[in-house]
mmCIF file of C-alpha atoms in Angstrom:
data_model
loop_
_atom_site.group_PDB
_atom_site.id
_atom_site.type_symbol
_atom_site.label_atom_id
_atom_site.label_comp_id
_atom_site.label_asym_id
_atom_site.label_seq_id
_atom_site.Cartn_x
_atom_site.Cartn_y
_atom_site.Cartn_z
ATOM 1 C CA TYR A 1 86.267 103.850 123.333
ATOM 2 C CA THR A 2 90.025 103.382 123.001
ATOM 3 C CA SER A 3 90.735 104.649 126.514
ATOM 4 C CA VAL A 4 88.285 102.126 127.940
ATOM 5 C CA TYR A 5 89.668 99.423 125.678
ATOM 6 C CA TRP A 6 93.292 99.945 126.638
ATOM 7 C CA SER A 7 93.051 101.052 130.263
ATOM 8 C CA ASN A 8 90.208 98.959 131.659
ATOM 9 C CA ASN A 9 89.003 95.427 131.378
ATOM 10 C CA LEU A 10 87.857 94.951 127.782
ATOM 11 C CA PHE A 11 85.200 92.566 128.987
ATOM 12 C CA SER A 12 83.539 94.945 131.464
ATOM 13 C CA LYS A 13 79.932 95.922 130.866
ATOM 14 C CA GLU A 14 80.950 99.588 130.658
ATOM 15 C CA ALA A 15 83.564 98.917 127.997
ATOM 16 C CA VAL A 16 81.149 96.842 125.922
ATOM 17 C CA ASP A 17 78.441 99.522 126.208
ATOM 18 C CA MET A 18 80.910 102.149 125.014
ATOM 19 C CA LEU A 19 82.015 99.900 122.151
ATOM 20 C CA ARG A 20 78.383 99.345 121.126
ATOM 21 C CA ARG A 21 77.726 103.099 121.001
ATOM 22 C CA SER A 22 80.853 103.712 118.919
ATOM 23 C CA ALA A 23 80.101 100.739 116.669
ATOM 24 C CA ASP A 24 76.534 101.980 116.139
ATOM 25 C CA GLN A 25 78.006 105.297 114.963
ATOM 26 C CA GLY A 26 79.943 103.445 112.264
ATOM 27 C CA TYR A 27 83.445 103.342 113.769
ATOM 28 C CA GLU A 28 85.001 100.272 112.152
ATOM 29 C CA GLN A 29 87.678 99.756 114.811
ATOM 30 C CA ALA A 30 84.968 99.720 117.501
ATOM 31 C CA GLN A 31 82.970 97.253 115.405
ATOM 32 C CA ILE A 32 85.977 94.938 115.137
ATOM 33 C CA VAL A 33 86.710 95.079 118.863
ATOM 34 C CA LEU A 34 83.025 94.554 119.673
ATOM 35 C CA ALA A 35 82.917 91.554 117.332
ATOM 36 C CA TYR A 36 86.011 90.208 119.115
ATOM 37 C CA VAL A 37 84.237 90.526 122.474
ATOM 38 C CA TYR A 38 81.103 88.832 121.114
ATOM 39 C CA VAL A 39 83.102 85.941 119.648
ATOM 40 C CA ASN A 40 85.879 85.507 122.231
ATOM 41 C CA GLY A 41 84.564 87.115 125.389
ATOM 42 C CA PRO A 42 83.210 85.498 128.523
ATOM 43 C CA ASP A 43 79.929 83.619 128.263
ATOM 44 C CA GLU A 44 77.882 86.481 129.710
ATOM 45 C CA LEU A 45 79.012 88.732 126.828
ATOM 46 C CA LYS A 46 79.248 86.146 124.064
ATOM 47 C CA GLU A 47 76.957 86.771 121.097
ATOM 48 C CA LEU A 48 78.467 84.584 118.375
ATOM 49 C CA GLU A 49 75.869 85.275 115.695
ATOM 50 C CA THR A 50 76.099 89.039 116.198
ATOM 51 C CA GLY A 51 79.902 88.978 116.263
ATOM 52 C CA ILE A 52 80.075 86.903 113.086
ATOM 53 C CA ALA A 53 77.519 89.180 111.384
ATOM 54 C CA ILE A 54 79.615 92.247 112.228
ATOM 55 C CA LEU A 55 82.745 90.605 110.826
ATOM 56 C CA GLU A 56 80.917 89.390 107.685
ATOM 57 C CA ASP A 57 79.626 92.914 107.029
ATOM 58 C CA LEU A 58 83.071 94.457 107.450
ATOM 59 C CA ALA A 59 84.621 91.687 105.326
ATOM 60 C CA GLU A 60 82.190 92.529 102.520
ATOM 61 C CA HIS A 61 83.764 95.997 102.587
ATOM 62 C CA ASN A 62 87.224 94.392 102.440
ATOM 63 C CA ASN A 63 88.277 95.409 105.970
ATOM 64 C CA SER A 64 91.592 93.602 106.479
ATOM 65 C CA MET A 65 91.247 93.063 110.218
ATOM 66 C CA ALA A 66 87.718 91.738 109.843
ATOM 67 C CA LEU A 67 88.799 89.393 107.058
ATOM 68 C CA CYS A 68 91.597 88.060 109.231
ATOM 69 C CA ASN A 69 89.394 87.667 112.326
ATOM 70 C CA LEU A 70 86.638 86.010 110.324
ATOM 71 C CA GLU A 71 89.230 83.629 108.878
ATOM 72 C CA VAL A 72 89.970 82.401 112.399
ATOM 73 C CA CYS A 73 86.266 81.701 112.953
ATOM 74 C CA TYR A 74 86.019 79.597 109.784
ATOM 75 C CA GLU A 75 89.292 77.820 110.506
ATOM 76 C CA ALA A 76 88.220 76.886 114.044
ATOM 77 C CA GLY A 77 84.492 76.475 113.414
ATOM 78 C CA LEU A 78 83.808 79.263 115.903
ATOM 79 C CA GLY A 79 80.225 80.456 115.423
ATOM 80 C CA VAL A 80 80.231 79.080 111.861
ATOM 81 C CA SER A 81 80.786 75.677 110.310
ATOM 82 C CA GLU A 82 84.462 74.875 109.961
ATOM 83 C CA ASP A 83 85.463 75.617 106.387
ATOM 84 C CA ILE A 84 89.177 75.655 105.578
ATOM 85 C CA GLY A 85 88.515 76.720 101.971
ATOM 86 C CA ARG A 86 86.558 79.786 103.114
ATOM 87 C CA ALA A 87 89.199 80.498 105.775
ATOM 88 C CA LEU A 88 91.937 80.431 103.137
ATOM 89 C CA GLU A 89 89.963 82.729 100.828
ATOM 90 C CA LEU A 90 89.458 85.264 103.647
ATOM 91 C CA LEU A 91 93.100 85.068 104.687
ATOM 92 C CA GLU A 92 94.293 85.564 101.118
ATOM 93 C CA ARG A 93 92.014 88.598 100.694
ATOM 94 C CA SER A 94 93.342 90.131 103.886
ATOM 95 C CA ALA A 95 96.930 89.435 102.815
ATOM 96 C CA GLU A 96 96.248 90.975 99.391
ATOM 97 C CA ASN A 97 95.332 94.172 101.279
ATOM 98 C CA ASP A 98 98.931 94.175 102.524
ATOM 99 C CA TYR A 99 97.843 93.470 106.124
ATOM 100 C CA ALA A 100 101.030 92.178 107.778
ATOM 101 C CA PRO A 101 99.384 89.857 110.358
ATOM 102 C CA ALA A 102 97.430 88.141 107.572
ATOM 103 C CA ILE A 103 100.491 87.901 105.342
ATOM 104 C CA ALA A 104 102.486 86.295 108.158
ATOM 105 C CA TYR A 105 99.670 83.935 109.083
ATOM 106 C CA LEU A 106 99.266 82.860 105.455
ATOM 107 C CA ALA A 107 103.022 82.264 105.381
ATOM 108 C CA SER A 108 102.616 79.963 108.385
ATOM 109 C CA TRP A 109 100.049 77.923 106.460
ATOM 110 C CA TYR A 110 102.596 77.362 103.694
ATOM 111 C CA MET A 111 105.323 76.778 106.246
ATOM 112 C CA ASP A 112 103.629 74.051 108.280
ATOM 113 C CA GLY A 113 101.657 72.383 105.481
ATOM 114 C CA LEU A 114 98.823 71.398 107.830
ATOM 115 C CA ARG A 115 95.961 73.033 105.909
ATOM 116 C CA ILE A 116 97.469 73.472 102.457
ATOM 117 C CA SER A 117 100.448 71.991 100.649
ATOM 118 C CA GLN A 118 103.745 72.922 102.241
ATOM 119 C CA ASP A 119 105.667 75.424 100.144
ATOM 120 C CA TYR A 120 108.762 76.975 101.726
ATOM 121 C CA LYS A 121 109.306 79.342 98.800
ATOM 122 C CA LYS A 122 105.828 80.864 99.193
ATOM 123 C CA ALA A 123 106.262 80.983 102.964
ATOM 124 C CA MET A 124 109.600 82.759 102.539
ATOM 125 C CA LYS A 125 108.149 85.313 100.107
ATOM 126 C CA LEU A 126 105.220 86.059 102.423
ATOM 127 C CA TYR A 127 107.304 86.248 105.607
ATOM 128 C CA LYS A 128 109.665 88.650 103.829
ATOM 129 C CA ALA A 129 106.753 90.874 102.796
ATOM 130 C CA ALA A 130 105.394 91.046 106.343
ATOM 131 C CA ALA A 131 108.875 91.418 107.871
ATOM 132 C CA GLU A 132 109.588 94.369 105.557
ATOM 133 C CA GLN A 133 106.552 96.072 107.093
ATOM 134 C CA GLY A 134 108.225 95.661 110.470
ATOM 135 C CA TYR A 135 105.905 92.903 111.697
ATOM 136 C CA PRO A 136 107.911 91.217 114.501
ATOM 137 C CA ALA A 137 106.327 87.753 114.277
ATOM 138 C CA ALA A 138 107.219 87.599 110.584
ATOM 139 C CA GLN A 139 110.763 88.712 111.375
ATOM 140 C CA PHE A 140 111.083 85.933 113.932
ATOM 141 C CA TYR A 141 109.738 83.161 111.682
ATOM 142 C CA LEU A 142 111.743 84.419 108.725
ATOM 143 C CA GLY A 143 114.774 84.219 111.000
ATOM 144 C CA GLN A 144 113.912 80.605 111.715
ATOM 145 C CA MET A 145 113.767 79.877 108.010
ATOM 146 C CA TYR A 146 117.236 81.359 107.549
ATOM 147 C CA GLU A 147 118.613 79.653 110.637
ATOM 148 C CA ASN A 148 117.319 76.211 109.638
ATOM 149 C CA GLY A 149 117.710 76.480 105.875
ATOM 150 C CA TRP A 150 114.002 76.007 105.186
ATOM 151 C CA GLY A 151 113.489 77.043 101.570
ATOM 152 C CA VAL A 152 116.732 79.050 101.560
ATOM 153 C CA SER A 153 120.421 78.505 102.142
ATOM 154 C CA PRO A 154 121.125 78.677 105.886
ATOM 155 C CA ASN A 155 122.315 82.096 106.978
ATOM 156 C CA LYS A 156 122.864 82.470 110.730
ATOM 157 C CA ARG A 157 123.844 86.139 110.387
ATOM 158 C CA LYS A 158 120.526 87.067 108.710
ATOM 159 C CA ALA A 159 118.676 84.931 111.235
ATOM 160 C CA MET A 160 120.264 86.724 114.192
ATOM 161 C CA LYS A 161 119.575 90.144 112.662
ATOM 162 C CA LEU A 162 115.900 89.218 112.236
ATOM 163 C CA TYR A 163 115.651 87.769 115.753
ATOM 164 C CA LYS A 164 117.161 90.939 117.217
ATOM 165 C CA SER A 165 114.745 93.109 115.255
ATOM 166 C CA ALA A 166 111.742 91.078 116.453
ATOM 167 C CA GLN A 167 112.993 91.104 120.023
ATOM 168 C CA ALA A 168 113.611 94.860 119.959
ATOM 169 C CA GLN A 169 109.912 95.308 119.175
ATOM 170 C CA GLY A 170 108.900 93.229 122.187
ATOM 171 C CA PHE A 171 108.271 89.964 120.379
ATOM 172 C CA ASP A 172 108.280 87.110 122.893
ATOM 173 C CA MET A 173 110.557 84.561 121.250
ATOM 174 C CA ALA A 174 110.276 82.073 124.111
ATOM 175 C CA GLN A 175 106.495 82.012 123.744
ATOM 176 C CA ALA A 176 106.767 81.615 119.966
ATOM 177 C CA ILE A 177 109.207 78.729 120.319
ATOM 178 C CA GLY A 178 106.910 77.079 122.857
ATOM 179 C CA GLN A 179 103.949 77.377 120.490
ATOM 180 C CA GLN A 180 106.033 75.990 117.667
ATOM 181 C CA ASN A 181 107.126 73.040 119.807
ATOM 182 C CA GLN A 182 103.492 72.324 120.701
ATOM 183 C CA MET A 183 102.621 72.344 116.997
ATOM 184 C CA LEU A 184 105.489 69.961 116.235
ATOM 185 C CA ARG A 185 104.348 67.583 118.977
ATOM 186 C CA HIS A 186 100.870 67.656 117.473
ATOM 187 C CA ILE A 187 102.234 66.838 114.013
ATOM 188 C CA LEU A 188 104.594 64.106 115.188
#
């Protein structure tokens, strides 16, 4: 299924059929991608209840990616009732599994203070943990913390080193800054 997933349109009928066959054989990665298609795909492929059920089942088995994807559903009320408490619990479980995207996303919750109390020290600790795994988004946001002195003494040299590391891995800093500016406009 990976060749269809990466080389063709993920939302084609052929790709989804191949994902279903692989998922039915118990391949967790295929199940996660299939759940993604069911939750986020075009209307003709959308099967929210099935996608959520797949993620819930994988989350029961502590699959980090499923926990993280299910968190997004509960945070946004996508196929389930919005429940920030449940979203946080899922995100924390995924982060406890040392899953860098979840660790970085949890750090962003502490960083922005929109869903939980703002805590720069926790954000810093989490961003560092994800950045040490080489996760470029965490490196970028950790760089911002150093550059701006959020929860730490400002250190432009560390910030630049982190930015360069994120950029070297293909992280789109311009897009990240744009998203951050949109968030700030929403807050202000």
